[in-house]
PDB file of C-alpha atoms in Angstrom:
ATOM      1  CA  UNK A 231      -8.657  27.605 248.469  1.00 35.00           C
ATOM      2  CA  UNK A 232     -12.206  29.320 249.925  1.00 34.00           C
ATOM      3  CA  UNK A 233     -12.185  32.975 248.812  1.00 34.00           C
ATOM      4  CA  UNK A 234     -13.700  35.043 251.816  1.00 38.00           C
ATOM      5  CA  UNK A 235     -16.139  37.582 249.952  1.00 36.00           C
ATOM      6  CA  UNK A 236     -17.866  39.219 253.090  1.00 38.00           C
ATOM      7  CA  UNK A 237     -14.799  41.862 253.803  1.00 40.00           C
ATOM      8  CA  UNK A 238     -15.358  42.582 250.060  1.00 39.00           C
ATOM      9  CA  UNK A 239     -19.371  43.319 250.393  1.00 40.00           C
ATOM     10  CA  UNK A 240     -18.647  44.907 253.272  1.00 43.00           C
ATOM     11  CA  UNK A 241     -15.696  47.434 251.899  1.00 46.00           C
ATOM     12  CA  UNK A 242     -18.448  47.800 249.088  1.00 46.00           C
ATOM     13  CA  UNK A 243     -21.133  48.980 251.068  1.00 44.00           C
ATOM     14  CA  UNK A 244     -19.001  51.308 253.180  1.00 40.00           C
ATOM     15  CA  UNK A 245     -17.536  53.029 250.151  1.00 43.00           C
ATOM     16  CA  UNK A 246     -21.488  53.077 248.614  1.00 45.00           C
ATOM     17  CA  UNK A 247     -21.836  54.887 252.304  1.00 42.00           C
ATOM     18  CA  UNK A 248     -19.166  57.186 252.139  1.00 41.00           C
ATOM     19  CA  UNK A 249     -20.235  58.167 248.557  1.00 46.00           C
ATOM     20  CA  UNK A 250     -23.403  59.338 249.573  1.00 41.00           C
ATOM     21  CA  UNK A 251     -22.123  60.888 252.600  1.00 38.00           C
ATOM     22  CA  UNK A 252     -19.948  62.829 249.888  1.00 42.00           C
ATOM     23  CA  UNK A 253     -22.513  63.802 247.799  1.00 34.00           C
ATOM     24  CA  UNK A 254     -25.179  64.969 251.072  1.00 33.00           C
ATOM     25  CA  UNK A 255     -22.039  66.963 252.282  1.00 35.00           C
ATOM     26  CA  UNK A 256     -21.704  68.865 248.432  1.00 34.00           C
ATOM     27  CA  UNK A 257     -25.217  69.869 248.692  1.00 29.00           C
ATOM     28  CA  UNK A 258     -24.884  71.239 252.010  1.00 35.00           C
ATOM     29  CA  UNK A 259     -21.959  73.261 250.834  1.00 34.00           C
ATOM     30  CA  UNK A 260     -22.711  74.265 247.605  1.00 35.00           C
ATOM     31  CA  UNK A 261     -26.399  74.650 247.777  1.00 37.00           C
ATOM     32  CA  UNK A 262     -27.243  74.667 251.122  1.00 38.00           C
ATOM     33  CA  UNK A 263     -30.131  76.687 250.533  1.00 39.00           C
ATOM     34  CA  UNK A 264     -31.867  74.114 248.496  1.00 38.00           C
ATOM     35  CA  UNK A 265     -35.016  72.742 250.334  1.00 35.00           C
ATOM     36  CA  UNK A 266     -34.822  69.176 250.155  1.00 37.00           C
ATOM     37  CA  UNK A 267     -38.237  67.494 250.343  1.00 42.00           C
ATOM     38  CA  UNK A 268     -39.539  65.897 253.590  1.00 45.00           C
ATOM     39  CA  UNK A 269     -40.354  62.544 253.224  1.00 46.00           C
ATOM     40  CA  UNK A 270     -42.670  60.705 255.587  1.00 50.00           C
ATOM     41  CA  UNK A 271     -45.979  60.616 256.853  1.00 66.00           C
ATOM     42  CA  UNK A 272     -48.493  63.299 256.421  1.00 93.00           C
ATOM     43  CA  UNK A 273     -50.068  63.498 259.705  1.00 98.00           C
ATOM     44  CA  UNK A 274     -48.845  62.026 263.013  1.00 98.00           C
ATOM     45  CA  UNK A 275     -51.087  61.489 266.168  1.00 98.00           C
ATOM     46  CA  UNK A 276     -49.659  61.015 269.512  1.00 97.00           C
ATOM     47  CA  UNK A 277     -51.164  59.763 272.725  1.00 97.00           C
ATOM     48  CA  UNK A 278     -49.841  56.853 274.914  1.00 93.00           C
ATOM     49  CA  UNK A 279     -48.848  55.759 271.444  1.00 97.00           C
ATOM     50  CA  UNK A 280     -47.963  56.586 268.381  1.00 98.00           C
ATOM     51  CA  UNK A 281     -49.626  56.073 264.584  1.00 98.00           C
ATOM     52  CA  UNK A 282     -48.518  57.373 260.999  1.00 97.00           C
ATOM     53  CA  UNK A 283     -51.385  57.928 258.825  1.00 98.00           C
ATOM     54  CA  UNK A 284     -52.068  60.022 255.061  1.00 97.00           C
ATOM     55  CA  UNK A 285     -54.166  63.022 255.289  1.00 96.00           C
ATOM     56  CA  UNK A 286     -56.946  61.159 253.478  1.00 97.00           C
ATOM     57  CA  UNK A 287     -57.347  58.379 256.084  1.00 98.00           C
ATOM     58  CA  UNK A 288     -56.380  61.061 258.736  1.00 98.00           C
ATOM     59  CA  UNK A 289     -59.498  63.122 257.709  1.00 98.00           C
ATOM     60  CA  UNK A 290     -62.306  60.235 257.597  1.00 98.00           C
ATOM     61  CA  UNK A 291     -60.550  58.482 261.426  1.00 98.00           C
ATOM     62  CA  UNK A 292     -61.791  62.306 262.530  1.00 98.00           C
ATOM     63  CA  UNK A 293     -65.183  62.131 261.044  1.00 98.00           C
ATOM     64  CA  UNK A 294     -65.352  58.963 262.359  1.00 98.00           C
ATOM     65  CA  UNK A 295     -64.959  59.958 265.826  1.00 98.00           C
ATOM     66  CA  UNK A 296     -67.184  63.115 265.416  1.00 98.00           C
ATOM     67  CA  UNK A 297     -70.218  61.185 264.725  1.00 98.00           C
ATOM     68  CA  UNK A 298     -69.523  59.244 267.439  1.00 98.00           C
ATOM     69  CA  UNK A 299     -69.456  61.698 269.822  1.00 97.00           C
ATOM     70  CA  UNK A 300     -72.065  63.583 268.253  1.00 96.00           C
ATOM     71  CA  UNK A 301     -74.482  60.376 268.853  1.00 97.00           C
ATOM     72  CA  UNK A 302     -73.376  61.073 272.930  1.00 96.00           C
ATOM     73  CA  UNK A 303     -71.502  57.615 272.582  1.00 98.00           C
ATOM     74  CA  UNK A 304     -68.658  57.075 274.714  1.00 98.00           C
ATOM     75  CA  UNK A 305     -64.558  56.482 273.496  1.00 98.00           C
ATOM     76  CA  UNK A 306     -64.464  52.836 273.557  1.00 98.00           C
ATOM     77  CA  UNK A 307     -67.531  52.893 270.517  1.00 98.00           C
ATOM     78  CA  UNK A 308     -65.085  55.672 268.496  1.00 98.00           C
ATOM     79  CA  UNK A 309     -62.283  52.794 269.452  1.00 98.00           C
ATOM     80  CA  UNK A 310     -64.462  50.029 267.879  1.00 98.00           C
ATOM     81  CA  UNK A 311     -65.508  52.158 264.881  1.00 98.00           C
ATOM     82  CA  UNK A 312     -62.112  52.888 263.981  1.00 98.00           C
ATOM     83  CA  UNK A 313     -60.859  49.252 264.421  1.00 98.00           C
ATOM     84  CA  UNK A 314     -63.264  48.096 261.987  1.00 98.00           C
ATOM     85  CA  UNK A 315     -62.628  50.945 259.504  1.00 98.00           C
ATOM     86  CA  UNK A 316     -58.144  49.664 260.148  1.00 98.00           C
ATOM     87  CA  UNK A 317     -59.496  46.223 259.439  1.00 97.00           C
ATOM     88  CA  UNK A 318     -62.173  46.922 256.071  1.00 97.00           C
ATOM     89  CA  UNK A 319     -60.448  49.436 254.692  1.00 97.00           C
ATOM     90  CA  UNK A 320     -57.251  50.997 255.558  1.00 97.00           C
ATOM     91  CA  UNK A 321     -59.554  53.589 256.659  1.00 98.00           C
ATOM     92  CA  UNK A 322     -59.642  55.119 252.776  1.00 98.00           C
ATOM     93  CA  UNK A 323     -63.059  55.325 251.469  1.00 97.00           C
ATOM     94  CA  UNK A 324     -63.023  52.643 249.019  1.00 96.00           C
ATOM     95  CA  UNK A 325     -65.160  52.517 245.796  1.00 92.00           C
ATOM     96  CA  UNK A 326     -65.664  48.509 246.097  1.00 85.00           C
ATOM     97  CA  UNK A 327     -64.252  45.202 247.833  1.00 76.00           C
ATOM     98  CA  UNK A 328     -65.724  42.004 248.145  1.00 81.00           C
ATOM     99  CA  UNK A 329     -68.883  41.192 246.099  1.00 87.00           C
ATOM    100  CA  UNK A 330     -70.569  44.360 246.464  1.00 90.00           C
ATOM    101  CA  UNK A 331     -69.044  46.022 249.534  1.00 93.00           C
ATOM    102  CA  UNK A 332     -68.386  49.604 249.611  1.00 96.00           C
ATOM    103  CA  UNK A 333     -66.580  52.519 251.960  1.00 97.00           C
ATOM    104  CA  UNK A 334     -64.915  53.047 255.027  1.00 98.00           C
ATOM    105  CA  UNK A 335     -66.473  49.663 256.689  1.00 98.00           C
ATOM    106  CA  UNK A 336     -67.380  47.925 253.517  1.00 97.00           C
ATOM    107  CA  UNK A 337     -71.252  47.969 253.913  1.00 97.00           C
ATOM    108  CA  UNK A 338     -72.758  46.134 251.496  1.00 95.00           C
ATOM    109  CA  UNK A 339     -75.537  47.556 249.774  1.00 95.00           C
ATOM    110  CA  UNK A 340     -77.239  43.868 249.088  1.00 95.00           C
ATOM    111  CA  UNK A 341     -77.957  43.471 252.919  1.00 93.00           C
ATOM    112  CA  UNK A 342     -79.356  46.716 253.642  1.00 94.00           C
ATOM    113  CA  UNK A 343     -76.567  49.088 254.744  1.00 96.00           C
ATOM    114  CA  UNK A 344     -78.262  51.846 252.198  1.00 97.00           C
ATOM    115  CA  UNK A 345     -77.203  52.914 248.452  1.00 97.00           C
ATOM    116  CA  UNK A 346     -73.839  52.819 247.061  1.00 96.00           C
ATOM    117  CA  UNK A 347     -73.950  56.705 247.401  1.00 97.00           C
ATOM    118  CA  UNK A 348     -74.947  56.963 250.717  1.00 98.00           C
ATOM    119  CA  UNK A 349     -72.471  54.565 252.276  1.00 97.00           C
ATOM    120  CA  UNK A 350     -69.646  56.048 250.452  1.00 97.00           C
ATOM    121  CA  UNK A 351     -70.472  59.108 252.588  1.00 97.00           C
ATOM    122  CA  UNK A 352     -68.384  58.539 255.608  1.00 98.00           C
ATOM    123  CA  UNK A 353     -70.461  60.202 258.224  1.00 98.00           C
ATOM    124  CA  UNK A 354     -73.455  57.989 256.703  1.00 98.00           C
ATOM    125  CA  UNK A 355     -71.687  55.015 256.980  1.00 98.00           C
ATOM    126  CA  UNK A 356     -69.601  55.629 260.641  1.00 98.00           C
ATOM    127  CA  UNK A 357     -73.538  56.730 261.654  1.00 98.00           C
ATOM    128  CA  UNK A 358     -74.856  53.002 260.263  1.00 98.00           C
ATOM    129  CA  UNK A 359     -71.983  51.661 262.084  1.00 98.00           C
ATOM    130  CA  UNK A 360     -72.578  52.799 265.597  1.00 98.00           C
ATOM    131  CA  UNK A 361     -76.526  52.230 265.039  1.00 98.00           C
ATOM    132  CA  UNK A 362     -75.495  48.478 264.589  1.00 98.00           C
ATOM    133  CA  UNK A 363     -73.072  49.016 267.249  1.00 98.00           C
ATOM    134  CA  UNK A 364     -75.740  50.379 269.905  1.00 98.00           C
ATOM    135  CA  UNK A 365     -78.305  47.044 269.162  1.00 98.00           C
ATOM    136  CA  UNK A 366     -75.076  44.990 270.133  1.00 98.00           C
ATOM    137  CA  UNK A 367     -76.033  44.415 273.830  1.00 97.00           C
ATOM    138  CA  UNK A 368     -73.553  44.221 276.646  1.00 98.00           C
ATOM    139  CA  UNK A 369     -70.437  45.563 273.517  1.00 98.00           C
ATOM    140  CA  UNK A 370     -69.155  48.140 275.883  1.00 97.00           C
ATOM    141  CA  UNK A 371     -67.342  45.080 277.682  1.00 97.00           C
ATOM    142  CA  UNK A 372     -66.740  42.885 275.013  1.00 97.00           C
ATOM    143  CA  UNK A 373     -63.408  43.295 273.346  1.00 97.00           C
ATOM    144  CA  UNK A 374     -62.652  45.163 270.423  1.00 98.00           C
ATOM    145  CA  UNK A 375     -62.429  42.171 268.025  1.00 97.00           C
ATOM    146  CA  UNK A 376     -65.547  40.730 269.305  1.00 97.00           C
ATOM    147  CA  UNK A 377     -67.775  43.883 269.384  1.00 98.00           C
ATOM    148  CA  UNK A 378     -66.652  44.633 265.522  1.00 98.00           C
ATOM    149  CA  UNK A 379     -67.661  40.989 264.569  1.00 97.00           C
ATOM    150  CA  UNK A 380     -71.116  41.253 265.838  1.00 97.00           C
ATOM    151  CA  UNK A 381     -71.653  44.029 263.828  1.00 97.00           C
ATOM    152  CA  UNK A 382     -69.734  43.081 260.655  1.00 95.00           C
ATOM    153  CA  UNK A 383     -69.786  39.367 260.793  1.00 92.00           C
ATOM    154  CA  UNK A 384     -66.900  38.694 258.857  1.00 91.00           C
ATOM    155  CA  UNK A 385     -65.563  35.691 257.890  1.00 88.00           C
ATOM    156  CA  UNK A 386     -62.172  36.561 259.782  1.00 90.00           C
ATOM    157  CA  UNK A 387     -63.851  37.244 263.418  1.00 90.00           C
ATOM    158  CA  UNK A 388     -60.545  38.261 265.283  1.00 94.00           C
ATOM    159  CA  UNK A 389     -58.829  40.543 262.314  1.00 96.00           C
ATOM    160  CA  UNK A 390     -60.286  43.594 264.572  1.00 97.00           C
ATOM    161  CA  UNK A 391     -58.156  43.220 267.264  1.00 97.00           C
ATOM    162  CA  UNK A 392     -54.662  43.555 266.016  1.00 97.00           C
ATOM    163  CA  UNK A 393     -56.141  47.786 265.086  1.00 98.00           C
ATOM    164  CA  UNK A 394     -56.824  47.910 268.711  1.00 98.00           C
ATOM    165  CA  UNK A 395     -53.612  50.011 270.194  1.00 98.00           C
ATOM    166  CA  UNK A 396     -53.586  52.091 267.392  1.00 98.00           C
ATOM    167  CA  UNK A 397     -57.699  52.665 267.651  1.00 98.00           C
ATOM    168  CA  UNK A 398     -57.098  54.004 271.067  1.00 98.00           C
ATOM    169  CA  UNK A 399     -54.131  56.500 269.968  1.00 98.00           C
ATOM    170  CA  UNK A 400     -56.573  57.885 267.522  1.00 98.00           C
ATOM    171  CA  UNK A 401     -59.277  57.954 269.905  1.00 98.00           C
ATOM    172  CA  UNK A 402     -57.795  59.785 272.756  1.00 98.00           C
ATOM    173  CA  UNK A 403     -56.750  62.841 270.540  1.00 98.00           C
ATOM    174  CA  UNK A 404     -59.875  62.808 268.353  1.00 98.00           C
ATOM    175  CA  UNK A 405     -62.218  63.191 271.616  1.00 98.00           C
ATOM    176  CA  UNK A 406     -60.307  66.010 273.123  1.00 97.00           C
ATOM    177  CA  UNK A 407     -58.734  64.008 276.229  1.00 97.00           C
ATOM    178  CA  UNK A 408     -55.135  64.191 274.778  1.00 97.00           C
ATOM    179  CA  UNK A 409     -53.221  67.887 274.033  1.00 96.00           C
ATOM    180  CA  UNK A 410     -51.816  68.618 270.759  1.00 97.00           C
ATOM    181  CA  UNK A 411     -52.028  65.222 269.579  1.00 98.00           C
ATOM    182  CA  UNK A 412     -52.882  65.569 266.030  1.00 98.00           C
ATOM    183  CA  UNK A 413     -49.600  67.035 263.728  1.00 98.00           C
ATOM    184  CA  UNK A 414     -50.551  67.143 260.009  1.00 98.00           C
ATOM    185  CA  UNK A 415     -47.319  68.561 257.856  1.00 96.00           C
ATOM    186  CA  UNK A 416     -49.483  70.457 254.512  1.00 93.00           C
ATOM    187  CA  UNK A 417     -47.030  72.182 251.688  1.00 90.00           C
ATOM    188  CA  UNK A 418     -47.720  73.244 248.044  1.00 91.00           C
ATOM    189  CA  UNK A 419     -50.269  75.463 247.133  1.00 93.00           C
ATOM    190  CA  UNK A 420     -53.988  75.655 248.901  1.00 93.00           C
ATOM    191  CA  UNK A 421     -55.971  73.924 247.206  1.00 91.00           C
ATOM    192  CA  UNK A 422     -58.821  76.600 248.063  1.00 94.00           C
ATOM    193  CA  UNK A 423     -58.327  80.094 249.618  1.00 93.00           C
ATOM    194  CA  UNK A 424     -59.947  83.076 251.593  1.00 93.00           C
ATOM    195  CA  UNK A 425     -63.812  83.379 251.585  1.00 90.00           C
ATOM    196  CA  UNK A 426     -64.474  80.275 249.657  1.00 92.00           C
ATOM    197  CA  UNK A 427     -61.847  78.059 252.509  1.00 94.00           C
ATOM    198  CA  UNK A 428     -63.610  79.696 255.473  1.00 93.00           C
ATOM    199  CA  UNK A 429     -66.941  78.848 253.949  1.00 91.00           C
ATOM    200  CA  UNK A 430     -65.755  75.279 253.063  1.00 92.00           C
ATOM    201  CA  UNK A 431     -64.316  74.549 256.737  1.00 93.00           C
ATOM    202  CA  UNK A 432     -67.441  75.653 258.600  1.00 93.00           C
ATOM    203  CA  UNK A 433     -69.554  73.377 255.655  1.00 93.00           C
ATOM    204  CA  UNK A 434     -67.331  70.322 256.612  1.00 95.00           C
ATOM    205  CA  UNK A 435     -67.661  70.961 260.916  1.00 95.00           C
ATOM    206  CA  UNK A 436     -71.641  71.482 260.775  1.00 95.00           C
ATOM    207  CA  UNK A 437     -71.600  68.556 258.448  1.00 95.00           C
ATOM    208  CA  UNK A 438     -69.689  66.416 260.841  1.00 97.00           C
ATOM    209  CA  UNK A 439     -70.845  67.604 264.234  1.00 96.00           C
ATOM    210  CA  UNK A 440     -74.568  68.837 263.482  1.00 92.00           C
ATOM    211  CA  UNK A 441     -76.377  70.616 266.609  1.00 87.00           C
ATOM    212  CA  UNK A 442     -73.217  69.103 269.058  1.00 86.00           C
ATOM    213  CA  UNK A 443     -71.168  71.988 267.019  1.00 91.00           C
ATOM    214  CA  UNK A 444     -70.846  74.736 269.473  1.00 88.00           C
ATOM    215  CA  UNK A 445     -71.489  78.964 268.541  1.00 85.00           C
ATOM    216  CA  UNK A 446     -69.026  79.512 265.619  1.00 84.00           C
ATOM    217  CA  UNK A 447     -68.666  82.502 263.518  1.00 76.00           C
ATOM    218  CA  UNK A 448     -66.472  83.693 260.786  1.00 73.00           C
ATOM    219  CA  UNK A 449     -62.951  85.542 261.613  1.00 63.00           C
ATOM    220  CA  UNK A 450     -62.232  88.941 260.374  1.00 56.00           C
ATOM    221  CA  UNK A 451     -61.485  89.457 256.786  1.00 54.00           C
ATOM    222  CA  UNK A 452     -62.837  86.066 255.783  1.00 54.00           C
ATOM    223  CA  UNK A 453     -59.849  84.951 257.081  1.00 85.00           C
ATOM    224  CA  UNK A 454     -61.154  81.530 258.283  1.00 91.00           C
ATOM    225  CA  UNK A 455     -63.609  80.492 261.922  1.00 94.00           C
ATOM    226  CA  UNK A 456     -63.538  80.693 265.810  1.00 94.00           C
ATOM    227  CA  UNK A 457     -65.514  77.885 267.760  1.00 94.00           C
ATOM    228  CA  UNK A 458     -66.390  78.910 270.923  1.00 94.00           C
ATOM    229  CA  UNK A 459     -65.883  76.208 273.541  1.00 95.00           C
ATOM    230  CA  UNK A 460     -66.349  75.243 277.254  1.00 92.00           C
ATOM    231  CA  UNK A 461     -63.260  72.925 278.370  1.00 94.00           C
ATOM    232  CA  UNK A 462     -60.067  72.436 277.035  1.00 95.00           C
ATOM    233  CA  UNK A 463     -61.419  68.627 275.626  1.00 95.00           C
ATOM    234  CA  UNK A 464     -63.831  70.243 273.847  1.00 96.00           C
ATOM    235  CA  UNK A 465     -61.535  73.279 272.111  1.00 96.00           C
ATOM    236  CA  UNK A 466     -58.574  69.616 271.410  1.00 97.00           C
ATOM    237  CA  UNK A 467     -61.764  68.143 269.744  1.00 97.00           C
ATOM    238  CA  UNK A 468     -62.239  70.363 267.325  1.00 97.00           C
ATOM    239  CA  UNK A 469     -58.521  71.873 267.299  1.00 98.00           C
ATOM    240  CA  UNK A 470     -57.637  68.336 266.171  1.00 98.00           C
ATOM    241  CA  UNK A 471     -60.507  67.805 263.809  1.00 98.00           C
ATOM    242  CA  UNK A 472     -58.960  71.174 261.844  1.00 98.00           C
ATOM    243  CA  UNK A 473     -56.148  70.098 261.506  1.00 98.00           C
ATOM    244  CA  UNK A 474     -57.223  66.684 260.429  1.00 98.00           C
ATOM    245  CA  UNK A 475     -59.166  67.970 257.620  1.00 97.00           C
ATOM    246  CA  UNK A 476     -56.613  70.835 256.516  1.00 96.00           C
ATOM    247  CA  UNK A 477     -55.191  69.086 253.403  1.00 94.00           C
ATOM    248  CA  UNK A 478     -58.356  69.398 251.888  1.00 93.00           C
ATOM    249  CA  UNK A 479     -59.795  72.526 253.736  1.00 93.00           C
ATOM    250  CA  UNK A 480     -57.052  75.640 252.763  1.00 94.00           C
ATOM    251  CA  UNK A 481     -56.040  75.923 256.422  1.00 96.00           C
ATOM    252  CA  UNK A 482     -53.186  77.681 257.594  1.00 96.00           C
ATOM    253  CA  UNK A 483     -53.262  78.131 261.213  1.00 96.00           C
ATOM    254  CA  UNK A 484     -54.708  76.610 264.056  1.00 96.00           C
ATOM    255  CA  UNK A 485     -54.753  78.148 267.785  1.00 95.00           C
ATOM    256  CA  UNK A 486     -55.704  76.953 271.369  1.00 96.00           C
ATOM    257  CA  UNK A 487     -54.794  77.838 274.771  1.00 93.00           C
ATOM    258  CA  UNK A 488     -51.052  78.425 274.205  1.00 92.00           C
ATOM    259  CA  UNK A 489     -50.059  76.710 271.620  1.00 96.00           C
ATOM    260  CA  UNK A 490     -51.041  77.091 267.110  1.00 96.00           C
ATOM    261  CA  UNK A 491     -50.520  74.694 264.680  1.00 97.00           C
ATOM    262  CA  UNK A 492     -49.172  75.511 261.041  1.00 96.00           C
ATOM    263  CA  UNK A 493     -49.443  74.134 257.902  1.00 96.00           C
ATOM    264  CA  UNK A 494     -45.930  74.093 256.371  1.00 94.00           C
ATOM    265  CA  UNK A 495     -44.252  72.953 259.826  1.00 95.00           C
ATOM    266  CA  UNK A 496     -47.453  70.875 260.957  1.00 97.00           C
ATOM    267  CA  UNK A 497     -46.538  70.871 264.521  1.00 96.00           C
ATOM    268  CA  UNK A 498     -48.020  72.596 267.668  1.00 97.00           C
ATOM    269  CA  UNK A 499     -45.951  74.777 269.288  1.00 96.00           C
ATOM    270  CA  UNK A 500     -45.833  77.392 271.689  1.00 94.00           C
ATOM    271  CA  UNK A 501     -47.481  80.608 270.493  1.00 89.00           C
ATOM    272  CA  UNK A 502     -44.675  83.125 270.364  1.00 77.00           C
ATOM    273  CA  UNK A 503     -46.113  86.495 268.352  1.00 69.00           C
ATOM    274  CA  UNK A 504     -47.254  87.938 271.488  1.00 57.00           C
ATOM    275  CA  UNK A 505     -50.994  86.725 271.586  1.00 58.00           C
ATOM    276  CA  UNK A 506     -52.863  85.461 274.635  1.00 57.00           C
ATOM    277  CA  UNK A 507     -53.759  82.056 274.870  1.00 61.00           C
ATOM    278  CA  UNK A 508     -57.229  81.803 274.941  1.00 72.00           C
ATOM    279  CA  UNK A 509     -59.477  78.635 276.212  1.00 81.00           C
ATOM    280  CA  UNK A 510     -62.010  80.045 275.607  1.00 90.00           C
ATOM    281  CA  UNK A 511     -61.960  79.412 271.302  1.00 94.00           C
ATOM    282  CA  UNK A 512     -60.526  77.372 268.861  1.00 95.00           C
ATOM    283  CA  UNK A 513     -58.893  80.166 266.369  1.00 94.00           C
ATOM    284  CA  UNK A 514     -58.675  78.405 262.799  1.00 96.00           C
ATOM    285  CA  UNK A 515     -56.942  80.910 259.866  1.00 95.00           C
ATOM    286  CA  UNK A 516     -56.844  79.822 256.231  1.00 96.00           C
ATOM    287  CA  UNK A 517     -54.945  81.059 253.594  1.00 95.00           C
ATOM    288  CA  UNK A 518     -55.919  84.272 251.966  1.00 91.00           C
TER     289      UNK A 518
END
């Protein structure tokens, strides 16, 4: 006679259900003020798309598209950069690869990218890139895949292409065309604070933007920066590069036009303690 098992798994794994069911109900009863941690993602970008990234390779995919709009180069070169870094690297800043390649697009030292130190600086590296990039003639119609492999030659020409939706999520929020795009959740303690976070944060935007950085001064109380800006892309652009560098940066707040961004939540939402939304500046608060 066959024995039928599969009502028996099946009982099994609804009881195994039920248990935890149980136990998720107890702690909502008992201890209901217990913060369970969040799991997930550390930042999320949204525009026409969607893509999940860690706050490391959420910071360098913004310096990455700083540089290129610093260099006056238009979105689809930020969308090529960034589908090369996907492809090399995972866009993490890598110590080594193959033979002696290095970084964000794994330059290679040996065929005259620059030192090991200077590629492993990401806005050295993203600038190499789109210098390649620019000698590339007739790229800006070329497709993704192709436009990356004249510049990297690598030995898998159409790897590129399979980054190229999420390239163009990234690309649209870290330009300024989308709103609001750019949600980075940060808990646990600052890793830096008050005058020395303020100082840090306007370090890391002149060292990613240069002269393309608009009038910025420090905030009362050393409390963090305020960018001035002329257009609501601009004020998104750097909105969303705060808040893709806050892991790292001590930042608290971020607010433009009418809606802030905060750390511990690590949405934007409506601004709702009575201030006026202002498009005028990008208001960015660290922790004191």
């Amino acid at each position: 006679m066959r024995v039928r098992k599969k009502p028996v798994v099946a009982g099994a794994a609804l009881l195994a259900l039920l248990g935890a069911l149980g136990v998720f109900v107890v702690l909502r009863t008992v201890v209901g003020n217990i913060k369970l941690p969040q799991l997930g993602p550390e930042c999320v970008v949204r525009a026409d798309g969607e893509v999940t990234l860690d706050s490391a390779q959420m910071a360098n995919a913004a310096t990455i598209a700083a540089v290129g709009v610093r260099r006056g180069l238009p979105e689809q070169a930020v969308v090529v950069a960034l589908a090369t870094a996907f492809q090399e690297s995972k866009l993490e800043n890598l110590d080594d690869g193959d033979r002696d390649s290095v970084g964000l697009f794994q330059q290679r030292p040996s065929q005259g990218w620059g030192t090991f130190e200077q590629i492993k600086d990401p806005r050295y590296a993203a600038g190499r890139f789109y210098s390649a990039l620019k000698k590339v003639k007739g790229w800006e119609e070329m497709r993704i895949t192709d436009a990356a492999q004249k510049v990297q030659r690598s030995a898998y020409p159409n790897a590129y292409e399979k980054w190229a939706d999420e390239s163009r999520v990234l690309a649209a929020a870290l330009t300024g065309r989308a709103t609001g795009a750019v949600e980075c959740r940060i808990t646990g303690t600052p890793v830096i604070r008050g005058a020395e976070a303020a100082t840090a944060l306007l370090a890391g935007l002149k060292l990613d933007w240069g002269k393309k950085l608009p009038k910025t001064a420090a905030a009362s109380d050393t409390a963090g920066l305020t960018v001035a800006v002329s257009s609501a892309d601009t004020g998104w652009r750097y909105a969303h590069w705060l808040v893709s560098h806050a892991s790292v940066s001590g930042l608290e707040r971020v607010r433009f036009a009418d809606l802030e961004w905060h750390a511990p939540e690590g949405k934007w939402q409506p601004v709702t303690d009575g201030a006026q939304g202002n498009t005028g500046q990008v208001v960015a608060e660290v922790f004191r």
